[in-house]
Amino acid sequence: MQPQILKADEADEYYFAEGCFILELSNSPADAEVSVARARVKPGVTTQLHRLHGVTERYVLLAGQGVVAIEGLPPQTVTEGDVVIIPPRCPQQITNIGDVDLVFLAICSPRFRLEVYEGLGEA
């Protein structure tokens, strides 16, 4: 790995079928230990129930308010500054209960790859 500065480009944001918009901030085989993406969920939207195989995910809430559902915990309201830790293979989803976009960082270790994602229902 080499030192570097990665610059976000809003034009790279894409819609992910899970039900949210994703901007990959850092996700490369050259830094396979972690990936960082910005997720954005529109008001009233609930993401698809899903889980990641072999990957721990952390949500760092930046803006908005949501209800997160994670297997093993009762649904809980989350807001700016909260951190949600989701172990591998743990079903999860989040609902934006506010009137502005719910925005959070999704930090995965090891890094997120599409093949680790398993959708468990409708978005």
PDB file of C-alpha atoms in Angstrom:
ATOM      1  CA  MET A   1       0.000   0.000   0.000  1.00  0.00           C
ATOM      2  CA  GLN A   2       1.185   3.504  -0.840  1.00  0.00           C
ATOM      3  CA  PRO A   3       0.255   6.766   0.893  1.00  0.00           C
ATOM      4  CA  GLN A   4      -2.491   8.555  -1.024  1.00  0.00           C
ATOM      5  CA  ILE A   5      -5.340  11.044  -0.809  1.00  0.00           C
ATOM      6  CA  LEU A   6      -8.621   9.902  -2.308  1.00  0.00           C
ATOM      7  CA  LYS A   7     -11.049  12.587  -3.512  1.00  0.00           C
ATOM      8  CA  ALA A   8     -14.794  11.958  -3.532  1.00  0.00           C
ATOM      9  CA  ASP A   9     -16.630  12.724  -6.767  1.00  0.00           C
ATOM     10  CA  GLU A  10     -20.394  13.177  -6.313  1.00  0.00           C
ATOM     11  CA  ALA A  11     -20.865  12.101  -9.949  1.00  0.00           C
ATOM     12  CA  ASP A  12     -19.768   8.591  -8.895  1.00  0.00           C
ATOM     13  CA  GLU A  13     -22.738   8.108  -6.564  1.00  0.00           C
ATOM     14  CA  TYR A  14     -24.991   5.268  -7.766  1.00  0.00           C
ATOM     15  CA  TYR A  15     -28.292   3.684  -6.768  1.00  0.00           C
ATOM     16  CA  PHE A  16     -27.875   0.257  -5.194  1.00  0.00           C
ATOM     17  CA  ALA A  17     -30.822  -2.152  -5.497  1.00  0.00           C
ATOM     18  CA  GLU A  18     -30.823  -2.486  -1.697  1.00  0.00           C
ATOM     19  CA  GLY A  19     -32.714   0.823  -1.706  1.00  0.00           C
ATOM     20  CA  CYS A  20     -30.038   3.446  -1.116  1.00  0.00           C
ATOM     21  CA  PHE A  21     -27.504   5.587  -2.945  1.00  0.00           C
ATOM     22  CA  ILE A  22     -23.819   4.691  -2.522  1.00  0.00           C
ATOM     23  CA  LEU A  23     -20.675   6.740  -3.033  1.00  0.00           C
ATOM     24  CA  GLU A  24     -17.574   4.551  -2.695  1.00  0.00           C
ATOM     25  CA  LEU A  25     -14.976   6.658  -0.864  1.00  0.00           C
ATOM     26  CA  SER A  26     -12.328   3.940  -0.568  1.00  0.00           C
ATOM     27  CA  ASN A  27     -12.684   0.379  -1.852  1.00  0.00           C
ATOM     28  CA  SER A  28      -9.678  -1.176  -3.513  1.00  0.00           C
ATOM     29  CA  PRO A  29      -7.790  -4.477  -3.551  1.00  0.00           C
ATOM     30  CA  ALA A  30      -4.719  -2.380  -2.701  1.00  0.00           C
ATOM     31  CA  ASP A  31      -6.357  -1.663   0.696  1.00  0.00           C
ATOM     32  CA  ALA A  32      -8.225  -4.934   1.182  1.00  0.00           C
ATOM     33  CA  GLU A  33      -8.531  -4.613   4.963  1.00  0.00           C
ATOM     34  CA  VAL A  34     -11.272  -1.953   4.876  1.00  0.00           C
ATOM     35  CA  SER A  35     -13.683  -0.087   2.635  1.00  0.00           C
ATOM     36  CA  VAL A  36     -15.543   3.161   3.267  1.00  0.00           C
ATOM     37  CA  ALA A  37     -18.708   4.185   1.459  1.00  0.00           C
ATOM     38  CA  ARG A  38     -21.226   6.958   2.012  1.00  0.00           C
ATOM     39  CA  ALA A  39     -24.786   5.632   2.021  1.00  0.00           C
ATOM     40  CA  ARG A  40     -27.823   7.864   1.507  1.00  0.00           C
ATOM     41  CA  VAL A  41     -31.389   6.741   2.162  1.00  0.00           C
ATOM     42  CA  LYS A  42     -34.326   8.899   1.056  1.00  0.00           C
ATOM     43  CA  PRO A  43     -37.083   9.843   3.557  1.00  0.00           C
ATOM     44  CA  GLY A  44     -39.587   7.050   4.119  1.00  0.00           C
ATOM     45  CA  VAL A  45     -37.401   4.370   2.521  1.00  0.00           C
ATOM     46  CA  THR A  46     -36.503   1.060   4.184  1.00  0.00           C
ATOM     47  CA  THR A  47     -33.500  -0.753   2.755  1.00  0.00           C
ATOM     48  CA  GLN A  48     -33.683  -4.415   1.797  1.00  0.00           C
ATOM     49  CA  LEU A  49     -33.102  -6.878   4.596  1.00  0.00           C
ATOM     50  CA  HIS A  50     -29.622  -8.240   3.890  1.00  0.00           C
ATOM     51  CA  ARG A  51     -26.434  -9.625   5.379  1.00  0.00           C
ATOM     52  CA  LEU A  52     -22.746  -9.669   4.523  1.00  0.00           C
ATOM     53  CA  HIS A  53     -20.732 -12.883   4.557  1.00  0.00           C
ATOM     54  CA  GLY A  54     -17.310 -12.670   6.208  1.00  0.00           C
ATOM     55  CA  VAL A  55     -17.495  -8.873   6.591  1.00  0.00           C
ATOM     56  CA  THR A  56     -18.125  -6.725   9.666  1.00  0.00           C
ATOM     57  CA  GLU A  57     -19.967  -3.509   8.843  1.00  0.00           C
ATOM     58  CA  ARG A  58     -20.139  -0.314  10.848  1.00  0.00           C
ATOM     59  CA  TYR A  59     -22.556   2.542  10.216  1.00  0.00           C
ATOM     60  CA  VAL A  60     -21.402   5.990  11.343  1.00  0.00           C
ATOM     61  CA  LEU A  61     -24.453   8.258  11.207  1.00  0.00           C
ATOM     62  CA  LEU A  62     -23.715  11.663   9.686  1.00  0.00           C
ATOM     63  CA  ALA A  63     -27.181  13.185   9.128  1.00  0.00           C
ATOM     64  CA  GLY A  64     -30.849  12.357   9.502  1.00  0.00           C
ATOM     65  CA  GLN A  65     -32.719   9.915  11.681  1.00  0.00           C
ATOM     66  CA  GLY A  66     -33.484   6.252  11.168  1.00  0.00           C
ATOM     67  CA  VAL A  67     -34.559   3.016  12.760  1.00  0.00           C
ATOM     68  CA  VAL A  68     -32.056   0.210  12.417  1.00  0.00           C
ATOM     69  CA  ALA A  69     -33.088  -3.431  12.677  1.00  0.00           C
ATOM     70  CA  ILE A  70     -30.305  -5.922  13.383  1.00  0.00           C
ATOM     71  CA  GLU A  71     -30.854  -9.561  14.273  1.00  0.00           C
ATOM     72  CA  GLY A  72     -30.404 -10.029  18.006  1.00  0.00           C
ATOM     73  CA  LEU A  73     -31.407  -6.469  18.973  1.00  0.00           C
ATOM     74  CA  PRO A  74     -34.775  -4.713  19.146  1.00  0.00           C
ATOM     75  CA  PRO A  75     -35.203  -2.021  16.431  1.00  0.00           C
ATOM     76  CA  GLN A  76     -33.570   1.209  17.615  1.00  0.00           C
ATOM     77  CA  THR A  77     -33.653   4.843  16.569  1.00  0.00           C
ATOM     78  CA  VAL A  78     -30.287   6.170  15.400  1.00  0.00           C
ATOM     79  CA  THR A  79     -29.168   9.684  14.603  1.00  0.00           C
ATOM     80  CA  GLU A  80     -26.082  11.796  13.907  1.00  0.00           C
ATOM     81  CA  GLY A  81     -23.034  10.581  15.830  1.00  0.00           C
ATOM     82  CA  ASP A  82     -24.337   7.079  16.514  1.00  0.00           C
ATOM     83  CA  VAL A  83     -22.280   4.047  15.499  1.00  0.00           C
ATOM     84  CA  VAL A  84     -23.929   0.729  14.609  1.00  0.00           C
ATOM     85  CA  ILE A  85     -21.761  -2.415  14.597  1.00  0.00           C
ATOM     86  CA  ILE A  86     -23.015  -5.333  12.503  1.00  0.00           C
ATOM     87  CA  PRO A  87     -21.169  -8.662  12.707  1.00  0.00           C
ATOM     88  CA  PRO A  88     -20.782 -10.916   9.652  1.00  0.00           C
ATOM     89  CA  ARG A  89     -23.915 -12.831   8.543  1.00  0.00           C
ATOM     90  CA  CYS A  90     -26.163 -10.691  10.751  1.00  0.00           C
ATOM     91  CA  PRO A  91     -29.432  -9.692   8.986  1.00  0.00           C
ATOM     92  CA  GLN A  92     -29.875  -5.921   8.936  1.00  0.00           C
ATOM     93  CA  GLN A  93     -31.846  -3.043   7.442  1.00  0.00           C
ATOM     94  CA  ILE A  94     -32.440   0.618   8.116  1.00  0.00           C
ATOM     95  CA  THR A  95     -35.452   2.904   7.656  1.00  0.00           C
ATOM     96  CA  ASN A  96     -35.256   6.662   7.194  1.00  0.00           C
ATOM     97  CA  ILE A  97     -37.911   8.033   9.567  1.00  0.00           C
ATOM     98  CA  GLY A  98     -37.020  11.678   9.028  1.00  0.00           C
ATOM     99  CA  ASP A  99     -37.888  14.262   6.395  1.00  0.00           C
ATOM    100  CA  VAL A 100     -34.321  14.679   5.093  1.00  0.00           C
ATOM    101  CA  ASP A 101     -31.872  12.134   3.641  1.00  0.00           C
ATOM    102  CA  LEU A 102     -30.382   9.695   6.136  1.00  0.00           C
ATOM    103  CA  VAL A 103     -26.622   9.740   5.506  1.00  0.00           C
ATOM    104  CA  PHE A 104     -24.036   7.441   7.035  1.00  0.00           C
ATOM    105  CA  LEU A 105     -20.633   5.966   6.392  1.00  0.00           C
ATOM    106  CA  ALA A 106     -20.590   2.205   5.838  1.00  0.00           C
ATOM    107  CA  ILE A 107     -17.182   0.988   6.943  1.00  0.00           C
ATOM    108  CA  CYS A 108     -16.508  -2.669   6.127  1.00  0.00           C
ATOM    109  CA  SER A 109     -13.684  -4.953   7.164  1.00  0.00           C
ATOM    110  CA  PRO A 110     -12.436  -6.661   5.203  1.00  0.00           C
ATOM    111  CA  ARG A 111     -13.508  -4.467   2.291  1.00  0.00           C
ATOM    112  CA  PHE A 112     -16.959  -4.777   0.727  1.00  0.00           C
ATOM    113  CA  ARG A 113     -17.244  -6.815  -2.466  1.00  0.00           C
ATOM    114  CA  LEU A 114     -20.550  -7.507  -4.183  1.00  0.00           C
ATOM    115  CA  GLU A 115     -20.158 -11.268  -3.772  1.00  0.00           C
ATOM    116  CA  VAL A 116     -20.344 -10.985   0.066  1.00  0.00           C
ATOM    117  CA  TYR A 117     -23.814  -9.362  -0.148  1.00  0.00           C
ATOM    118  CA  GLU A 118     -26.930 -11.495   0.308  1.00  0.00           C
ATOM    119  CA  GLY A 119     -30.333  -9.902  -0.105  1.00  0.00           C
ATOM    120  CA  LEU A 120     -32.951 -11.441   2.173  1.00  0.00           C
ATOM    121  CA  GLY A 121     -36.092  -9.688   0.940  1.00  0.00           C
ATOM    122  CA  GLU A 122     -37.641  -6.712  -0.838  1.00  0.00           C
ATOM    123  CA  ALA A 123     -36.282  -3.194  -0.470  1.00  0.00           C
TER     124      ALA A 123
END
